[in-house]
Short mmCIF file of C-alpha atoms in Angstrom, two decimals:
data_model
loop_
_atom_site.label_atom_id
_atom_site.label_comp_id
_atom_site.label_asym_id
_atom_site.label_seq_id
_atom_site.Cartn_x
_atom_site.Cartn_y
_atom_site.Cartn_z
CA MET A 134 103.80 99.97 106.07
CA PHE A 135 100.76 97.43 105.26
CA LEU A 136 101.07 96.53 108.78
CA ASN A 137 100.47 99.78 110.28
CA TYR A 138 97.94 99.89 108.71
CA ILE A 139 95.95 96.78 109.63
CA TRP A 140 97.49 98.05 113.18
CA ILE A 141 94.76 100.98 112.07
CA PHE A 142 92.28 99.59 110.61
CA PHE A 143 91.69 96.54 113.58
CA PHE A 144 91.78 98.85 116.73
CA VAL A 145 89.51 101.64 114.97
CA VAL A 146 87.19 98.88 112.93
CA ALA A 147 86.51 96.80 116.53
CA PHE A 148 86.35 100.99 118.27
CA LEU A 149 83.47 101.33 115.18
CA VAL A 150 81.55 97.95 116.11
CA ALA A 151 81.71 97.95 119.32
CA LEU A 152 80.33 101.79 119.62
CA TYR A 153 77.02 100.54 117.22
CA ARG A 154 76.81 97.63 120.12
CA LEU A 155 76.64 99.92 122.73
CA LEU A 156 74.46 102.03 121.47
CA PHE A 157 72.12 99.76 119.79
CA GLU A 158 72.02 96.64 121.80
CA GLY A 159 72.91 98.01 124.91
CA ASP A 160 75.81 96.02 125.58
CA THR A 161 77.35 98.24 128.45
CA ALA A 162 80.58 95.60 128.59
CA ILE A 163 82.37 95.63 125.42
CA PHE A 164 84.30 97.28 126.13
CA GLY A 165 85.55 96.95 129.22
CA GLU A 166 86.16 92.97 127.21
CA MET A 167 87.43 94.94 125.16
CA MET A 168 89.96 96.30 127.38
CA ASN A 169 89.99 92.74 129.14
CA ALA A 170 91.35 91.44 125.81
CA THR A 171 95.00 94.55 125.35
CA PHE A 172 95.46 92.46 129.54
CA ASP A 173 94.89 89.25 127.96
CA MET A 174 96.40 89.74 125.11
CA SER A 175 100.01 91.48 125.97
CA LYS A 176 100.18 88.84 128.20
CA THR A 177 99.47 85.55 126.70
CA GLY A 178 102.08 87.33 123.76
CA PHE A 179 104.37 87.71 126.10
CA GLU A 180 103.83 83.72 127.65
CA ILE A 181 104.33 82.81 124.45
CA SER A 182 107.56 85.07 122.64
CA LEU A 183 108.55 83.43 126.68
CA GLY A 184 107.78 79.32 126.37
CA LEU A 185 109.99 79.87 122.13
CA THR A 186 113.39 80.61 123.51
CA GLY A 187 114.03 76.57 125.31
CA VAL A 188 113.10 75.48 122.14
CA LEU A 189 114.07 78.54 118.65
CA THR A 190 117.51 78.50 120.14
CA LEU A 191 117.79 73.90 119.59
CA TRP A 192 116.52 74.18 116.63
CA MET A 193 118.34 77.53 116.01
CA GLY A 194 121.58 75.75 117.13
CA ILE A 195 120.58 72.56 115.18
CA MET A 196 120.27 74.90 111.50
CA LYS A 197 123.63 76.13 112.87
CA ILE A 198 125.14 73.70 112.26
CA GLY A 199 123.29 72.50 109.32
CA GLU A 200 125.10 74.97 107.90
CA LYS A 201 128.82 75.11 108.66
CA GLY A 202 128.44 71.07 108.10
CA GLY A 203 127.94 72.06 104.62
CA ALA A 204 123.54 71.11 103.99
CA VAL A 205 123.72 73.75 102.13
CA GLY A 206 126.32 73.34 99.58
CA VAL A 207 124.96 70.15 99.14
CA MET A 208 121.69 71.02 98.69
CA SER A 209 122.97 73.81 96.74
CA LYS A 210 124.70 71.13 93.96
CA VAL A 211 121.32 69.24 93.64
CA ILE A 212 119.66 71.51 92.23
CA HIS A 213 122.30 73.47 90.37
CA PRO A 214 120.77 71.31 86.96
CA PHE A 215 117.56 72.54 87.56
CA PHE A 216 117.76 76.10 88.46
CA ARG A 217 120.75 76.49 86.12
CA ARG A 218 117.94 76.15 82.52
CA LEU A 219 114.80 77.92 85.01
CA PHE A 220 117.28 81.16 84.62
CA PRO A 221 118.52 81.48 80.90
CA ASP A 222 118.90 84.61 80.76
CA LEU A 223 121.67 84.65 83.68
CA PRO A 224 125.50 84.49 81.83
CA LYS A 225 126.84 81.05 82.75
CA ASP A 226 129.38 81.68 84.44
CA SER A 227 127.93 84.15 86.58
CA PRO A 228 128.02 84.63 90.56
CA ALA A 229 124.58 85.31 90.93
CA TYR A 230 123.43 81.59 90.71
CA GLY A 231 125.79 80.03 93.54
CA SER A 232 123.68 83.22 95.63
CA ILE A 233 120.07 82.41 94.53
CA MET A 234 120.86 78.44 95.58
CA MET A 235 122.08 78.85 98.54
CA ASN A 236 119.02 81.76 98.99
CA LEU A 237 116.59 78.93 98.19
CA ALA A 238 118.27 75.74 100.11
CA ALA A 239 118.58 78.29 103.32
CA ASN A 240 114.73 79.16 103.19
CA MET A 241 113.82 75.51 102.93
CA LEU A 242 116.06 74.83 105.14
CA GLY A 243 114.32 77.05 107.35
CA LEU A 244 117.91 79.24 107.79
CA ASP A 245 115.80 83.06 107.27
CA ASN A 246 118.83 84.81 108.97
CA ALA A 247 120.66 83.22 106.53
CA ALA A 248 118.22 83.10 103.23
CA THR A 249 117.71 86.67 103.73
CA PRO A 250 121.82 87.79 103.25
CA MET A 251 121.85 85.34 100.54
CA GLY A 252 119.24 87.26 98.49
CA LEU A 253 119.98 90.14 98.29
CA LYS A 254 123.01 89.51 97.21
CA ALA A 255 121.85 87.82 94.72
CA MET A 256 119.38 90.51 93.41
CA GLN A 257 122.65 93.20 93.54
CA GLN A 258 124.23 90.21 91.16
CA MET A 259 121.21 89.61 88.92
CA GLN A 260 120.84 93.43 88.69
CA GLU A 261 124.22 93.92 87.50
CA VAL A 262 123.28 92.27 84.26
CA ASN A 263 119.96 93.91 84.45
CA PRO A 264 119.59 95.90 81.11
CA ASP A 265 117.23 98.81 82.37
CA THR A 266 118.37 98.58 85.97
CA LYS A 267 114.79 99.96 86.66
CA ALA A 268 112.78 96.95 85.73
CA ALA A 269 113.23 94.00 87.02
CA SER A 270 114.80 91.57 85.10
CA ASN A 271 113.06 87.77 83.90
CA ALA A 272 115.55 86.19 86.68
CA GLN A 273 115.10 88.71 88.83
CA ILE A 274 111.19 88.24 89.14
CA MET A 275 111.57 84.26 88.86
CA PHE A 276 113.69 84.74 91.89
CA LEU A 277 110.82 86.83 93.62
CA VAL A 278 108.50 84.17 93.32
CA LEU A 279 110.80 81.19 94.21
CA ASN A 280 110.86 83.06 97.53
CA THR A 281 107.14 84.07 97.84
CA SER A 282 105.84 81.01 97.26
CA GLY A 283 107.78 80.36 100.01
CA LEU A 284 109.32 76.39 100.00
CA THR A 285 110.24 74.60 102.40
CA ILE A 286 111.36 71.10 104.05
CA VAL A 287 112.19 72.23 107.83
CA PRO A 288 108.85 74.80 108.66
CA VAL A 289 111.23 75.44 112.53
CA SER A 290 108.84 77.65 113.79
CA ILE A 291 105.73 76.73 112.80
CA MET A 292 106.50 73.14 114.98
CA VAL A 293 108.13 75.54 117.75
CA TYR A 294 104.75 77.61 118.00
CA ARG A 295 102.42 74.58 118.01
CA ALA A 296 104.73 73.22 121.04
CA GLN A 297 104.57 76.26 122.69
CA MET A 298 100.04 76.49 122.50
CA GLY A 299 100.33 73.11 123.81
CA ALA A 300 99.72 71.16 120.93
CA ALA A 301 100.20 66.93 121.07
CA ASN A 302 101.70 66.44 118.61
CA PRO A 303 103.41 69.80 116.44
CA THR A 304 104.81 67.79 114.07
CA ASP A 305 101.53 66.67 112.52
CA VAL A 306 101.65 69.71 110.89
CA PHE A 307 104.27 68.99 108.59
CA ILE A 308 103.22 66.54 105.87
CA PRO A 309 100.05 68.59 104.93
CA LEU A 310 102.23 71.61 105.00
CA LEU A 311 105.41 70.00 102.28
CA ILE A 312 102.55 69.27 100.50
CA ALA A 313 100.78 72.99 100.08
CA THR A 314 104.13 74.86 99.70
CA TYR A 315 105.05 72.93 96.91
CA CYS A 316 101.99 72.96 94.72
CA SER A 317 102.43 77.27 96.09
CA THR A 318 106.63 76.65 94.31
CA LEU A 319 104.88 74.41 91.70
CA VAL A 320 102.16 77.02 90.13
CA GLY A 321 104.21 79.94 91.15
CA LEU A 322 106.99 78.57 88.98
CA ILE A 323 104.55 77.57 85.85
CA ALA A 324 102.62 80.93 85.80
CA VAL A 325 106.90 82.95 85.78
CA SER A 326 107.66 80.12 83.08
CA VAL A 327 104.44 80.99 80.56
CA TYR A 328 105.23 84.70 80.85
CA GLN A 329 108.85 83.87 80.01
CA ARG A 330 108.25 81.60 77.13
CA ILE A 331 110.60 79.79 79.31
CA ARG A 332 110.75 75.50 78.28
CA LEU A 333 109.01 73.56 80.71
CA TRP A 334 108.91 70.26 78.68
CA ASP A 335 113.25 71.01 79.07
CA LYS A 336 114.45 67.14 80.20
CA VAL A 337 116.09 68.43 83.41
CA ILE A 338 112.56 70.79 84.17
CA LEU A 339 110.63 67.35 83.11
CA SER A 340 113.53 65.42 85.09
CA TYR A 341 113.00 67.23 88.37
CA LEU A 342 109.35 68.47 87.58
CA PHE A 343 108.37 64.76 87.14
CA VAL A 344 110.20 63.08 90.22
CA LEU A 345 109.03 66.36 92.58
CA THR A 346 105.23 66.23 92.03
CA ALA A 347 105.28 61.89 92.14
CA MET A 348 106.95 61.76 94.98
CA VAL A 349 103.37 64.76 96.35
CA VAL A 350 101.42 62.67 94.71
CA GLY A 351 102.61 59.52 96.38
CA ILE A 352 102.67 60.81 99.65
CA ILE A 353 98.97 61.67 98.92
CA GLY A 354 97.73 58.43 97.69
CA TYR A 355 99.04 56.27 100.26
CA PHE A 356 97.58 58.60 103.34
CA SER A 357 94.72 58.68 101.72
CA SER A 358 94.17 54.35 101.39
CA LEU A 359 94.25 55.30 105.14
CA ASP A 360 91.17 55.34 107.95
CA LYS A 361 91.39 58.36 109.73
CA GLU A 362 93.89 56.87 113.02
CA GLU A 363 96.14 55.47 110.88
CA LEU A 364 96.05 58.59 108.73
CA THR A 365 96.73 60.10 111.78
CA GLU A 366 99.18 57.62 113.23
CA VAL A 367 101.68 57.12 110.77
CA SER A 368 101.61 61.01 109.88
CA ASN A 369 103.25 61.61 113.02
CA VAL A 370 105.00 58.82 112.93
CA ALA A 371 106.75 59.49 109.43
CA SER A 372 107.07 63.53 110.44
CA ASN A 373 109.24 63.37 113.44
CA VAL A 374 111.58 60.27 111.88
CA ILE A 375 112.56 62.37 109.11
CA LEU A 376 112.70 65.85 111.25
CA PHE A 377 115.08 64.13 113.54
CA SER A 378 116.60 62.02 110.57
CA VAL A 379 117.56 65.81 109.48
CA ILE A 380 118.31 66.41 113.17
CA VAL A 381 121.43 63.31 112.61
CA SER A 382 122.55 63.84 108.86
CA PHE A 383 123.56 66.90 110.25
CA ILE A 384 125.29 66.46 113.01
CA GLY A 385 127.23 63.34 111.24
CA MET A 386 128.05 65.40 108.37
CA ALA A 387 129.22 68.26 110.36
CA ALA A 388 131.32 65.28 112.44
CA TRP A 389 132.45 64.02 109.42
CA ARG A 390 133.72 66.67 108.18
CA ARG A 391 135.87 67.58 110.85
CA ILE A 392 133.28 70.45 112.09
CA ASN A 393 133.03 71.51 116.49
CA VAL A 394 129.29 70.75 116.47
CA TYR A 395 128.82 71.83 119.97
CA GLU A 396 130.44 75.63 119.28
CA ALA A 397 128.25 75.79 115.99
CA PHE A 398 125.64 74.64 118.70
CA ILE A 399 126.05 76.70 120.53
CA ASP A 400 126.95 80.18 117.76
CA GLY A 401 123.10 79.42 116.51
CA ALA A 402 121.13 79.24 119.83
CA LYS A 403 122.42 82.81 120.97
CA ASP A 404 120.59 83.43 117.27
CA GLY A 405 117.46 81.67 118.97
CA PHE A 406 117.97 83.50 122.32
CA ALA A 407 118.09 86.80 120.75
CA THR A 408 115.13 86.02 118.00
CA ALA A 409 112.63 84.87 120.36
CA VAL A 410 113.18 88.73 122.33
CA LYS A 411 114.17 90.75 119.30
CA ILE A 412 109.58 89.55 118.89
CA ILE A 413 108.46 90.51 121.09
CA PRO A 414 106.81 93.89 120.81
CA TYR A 415 106.34 93.07 117.53
CA LEU A 416 103.61 90.04 119.13
CA ILE A 417 102.78 92.08 121.60
CA ALA A 418 101.86 94.57 119.11
CA ILE A 419 99.44 91.92 116.64
CA LEU A 420 98.04 89.94 119.23
CA VAL A 421 96.73 92.90 121.12
CA ALA A 422 95.42 94.02 117.87
CA VAL A 423 93.36 90.84 116.34
CA GLY A 424 92.58 90.59 120.84
CA VAL A 425 91.03 93.91 120.74
CA PHE A 426 89.43 93.32 116.98
CA ARG A 427 87.86 89.75 117.80
CA ALA A 428 86.75 91.15 121.34
CA SER A 429 85.18 93.14 119.71
CA GLY A 430 82.54 91.18 117.95
CA ALA A 431 83.80 92.58 114.22
CA MET A 432 85.62 88.89 113.43
CA ASP A 433 83.31 86.84 113.94
CA VAL A 434 81.08 89.65 112.10
CA LEU A 435 83.62 88.96 108.92
CA MET A 436 84.13 85.11 109.58
CA GLY A 437 80.31 84.55 109.16
CA GLY A 438 79.89 86.19 106.33
CA ILE A 439 82.44 84.19 104.43
CA ALA A 440 81.17 81.75 105.71
CA ASP A 441 77.70 82.00 104.97
CA VAL A 442 79.11 82.96 101.05
CA VAL A 443 80.78 79.72 101.59
CA GLU A 444 77.70 77.32 103.03
CA GLY A 445 75.51 78.88 100.11
CA TRP A 446 77.24 77.46 97.11
CA GLY A 447 76.41 74.67 99.14
CA PHE A 448 80.44 74.38 100.51
CA ASP A 449 81.33 73.05 104.24
CA ALA A 450 82.47 75.97 105.53
CA GLU A 451 85.30 74.93 108.38
CA TRP A 452 88.05 75.64 107.32
CA VAL A 453 86.72 79.89 106.97
CA ASP A 454 87.76 79.82 111.36
CA ALA A 455 90.97 79.51 109.94
CA LEU A 456 91.69 82.46 106.99
CA PRO A 457 92.55 85.32 108.19
CA THR A 458 96.18 83.45 108.77
CA ALA A 459 96.17 83.34 104.87
CA LEU A 460 94.47 86.62 104.61
CA MET A 461 97.87 88.15 106.67
CA LYS A 462 100.78 86.00 104.74
CA PRO A 463 101.24 88.25 101.65
CA LEU A 464 100.81 91.52 103.66
CA SER A 465 102.61 90.83 106.12
CA GLY A 466 104.41 87.87 108.22
CA SER A 467 104.80 89.19 112.35
CA GLY A 468 100.85 89.56 110.63
CA ALA A 469 100.10 86.40 109.64
CA ARG A 470 101.74 84.57 113.12
CA GLY A 471 99.29 86.78 115.06
CA MET A 472 96.42 85.29 113.27
CA MET A 473 97.99 81.85 113.16
CA ILE A 474 98.47 82.43 117.37
CA ASP A 475 94.54 83.97 117.83
CA THR A 476 93.42 80.83 115.74
CA MET A 477 95.06 78.64 117.85
CA THR A 478 94.25 79.86 121.18
CA THR A 479 90.40 80.29 119.80
CA PHE A 480 89.66 77.61 118.66
CA GLY A 481 93.01 74.72 119.82
CA ALA A 482 96.08 73.82 118.65
CA ASP A 483 95.40 71.14 117.54
CA SER A 484 91.62 72.24 116.29
CA PHE A 485 91.06 71.57 112.51
CA ALA A 486 90.97 75.42 112.49
CA GLY A 487 94.40 75.64 114.51
CA ARG A 488 96.56 73.01 111.98
CA LEU A 489 95.33 74.56 109.02
CA ALA A 490 96.44 78.09 109.79
CA CYS A 491 100.38 76.03 111.03
CA THR A 492 99.73 75.16 107.30
CA PHE A 493 98.21 78.97 105.83
CA GLN A 494 101.11 80.04 107.66
CA GLY A 495 103.87 77.79 106.09
CA ALA A 496 102.15 77.69 102.62
CA THR A 497 103.20 80.62 100.69
CA ASP A 498 105.23 84.14 101.77
CA THR A 499 105.01 86.80 103.09
CA THR A 500 104.81 88.43 98.86
CA PHE A 501 104.88 92.46 98.91
CA TYR A 502 107.02 92.41 102.04
CA ILE A 503 109.76 90.37 100.22
CA ILE A 504 108.92 92.07 97.04
CA ALA A 505 109.36 95.61 98.50
CA VAL A 506 112.76 94.29 100.32
CA TYR A 507 114.78 92.43 97.67
CA PHE A 508 113.68 95.36 95.15
CA GLY A 509 113.73 98.00 97.18
CA ALA A 510 117.22 97.97 97.95
CA VAL A 511 118.61 97.55 94.00
CA GLY A 512 116.14 99.64 92.56
CA ILE A 513 113.87 98.86 90.64
CA LYS A 514 110.09 100.85 89.78
CA ASN A 515 109.06 98.90 88.06
CA THR A 516 108.65 94.92 89.48
CA ARG A 517 106.29 93.57 85.53
CA TYR A 518 104.94 90.69 86.58
CA ALA A 519 106.67 90.22 89.65
CA ILE A 520 103.22 90.22 92.10
CA PRO A 521 100.00 88.79 89.79
CA CYS A 522 103.02 85.91 89.37
CA GLY A 523 103.73 86.17 93.60
CA LEU A 524 99.95 86.02 94.01
CA ILE A 525 99.16 83.33 92.22
CA ALA A 526 101.65 81.49 94.08
CA ASP A 527 99.65 82.52 97.62
CA LEU A 528 96.19 81.36 96.21
CA ALA A 529 97.41 77.67 95.07
CA GLY A 530 98.74 77.84 98.41
CA ILE A 531 95.67 78.60 100.47
CA VAL A 532 93.29 76.43 98.30
CA SER A 533 96.29 72.84 98.61
CA ALA A 534 96.17 73.54 102.14
CA ILE A 535 92.62 73.45 102.93
CA VAL A 536 92.69 70.17 100.02
CA VAL A 537 95.57 68.86 102.74
CA ALA A 538 93.74 69.28 105.88
CA TYR A 539 90.63 68.34 105.33
CA LEU A 540 92.02 65.26 103.75
CA PHE A 541 94.96 64.91 107.17
CA PHE A 542 93.00 66.64 109.65
CA ALA A 543 88.67 66.72 109.12
#
């Protein structure tokens, strides 16, 4: 629904801006440029989707190996004590715990196809013990906000898009993205805990948060001590080592458990191919709308106005070029993806704006979409404070993404 309104908005505003330029500025070429943009972006959308097929097939196959080999299950066991205290209203023997942990673990590994069914199952199980079936329970809100904050350890899709857009090192956003998404999740968790009066000073909760926060602070502190060239080199090496270690550990765990690694890879690879084909119409639709919006000059007017305000406050406005991705992300995943690709197309995959747009894309998730799907699946009408907490997490992710982007890429 949101994407429908946004799509209409882009075309209508683009038409009005172009009409103004034609009538009052005498720009007779503007409508021709807009039509050319429709053809160019249609071609770009198809070429990107086609190019995604190989890389996405590879990574979906690797992720399937991790899923069948037990990586998701291991992550669930590791975080069980922590999440047991974040959902105090659930019965101790509730089956929802297993579904919650499997959903979040799948999200962390980028297993979107596996995460959504698990998430819907978790919502249904929590709904069974919800005293008011029309209003979201505390447990459901905590679960939703943890989902909308978008904590991801392996941002496969973003790295795939960067590779397709010609980035010299597609994984160079890995560590900045990890920091930003962690900040988003932490702030979202704290916001919900304040509403629900959860004892964040509990020993177990503090232990988990201390360890995770110390790791993030340590990463930031270490990279802050490096000069630009060293930071880039170390970040690239660390990202590649970590990601390849994930691949090897997935394969090793699956082999140790006597899983047919090759067949598991083929099963996942088939899903990757189907996904790449499935996104073609969606990607072309949003890219054409964004292309027309930019060709009309409306994007420049909007971003220029925001940049003037930011500079008027005495701040650097270089990050504003990537802002459309951040503004779109809470509303639509495909819309934000289109904005991210448009930013990389316009400014370059390895530009500051291109890298920041990718960090924005991975820092949070589609708040309104997730709330609509998950709450709608169990018939909840009253979302209570789920949306404010989700948007607070989104804002934290955006701010932290800007900060780490200046640290790593400026």
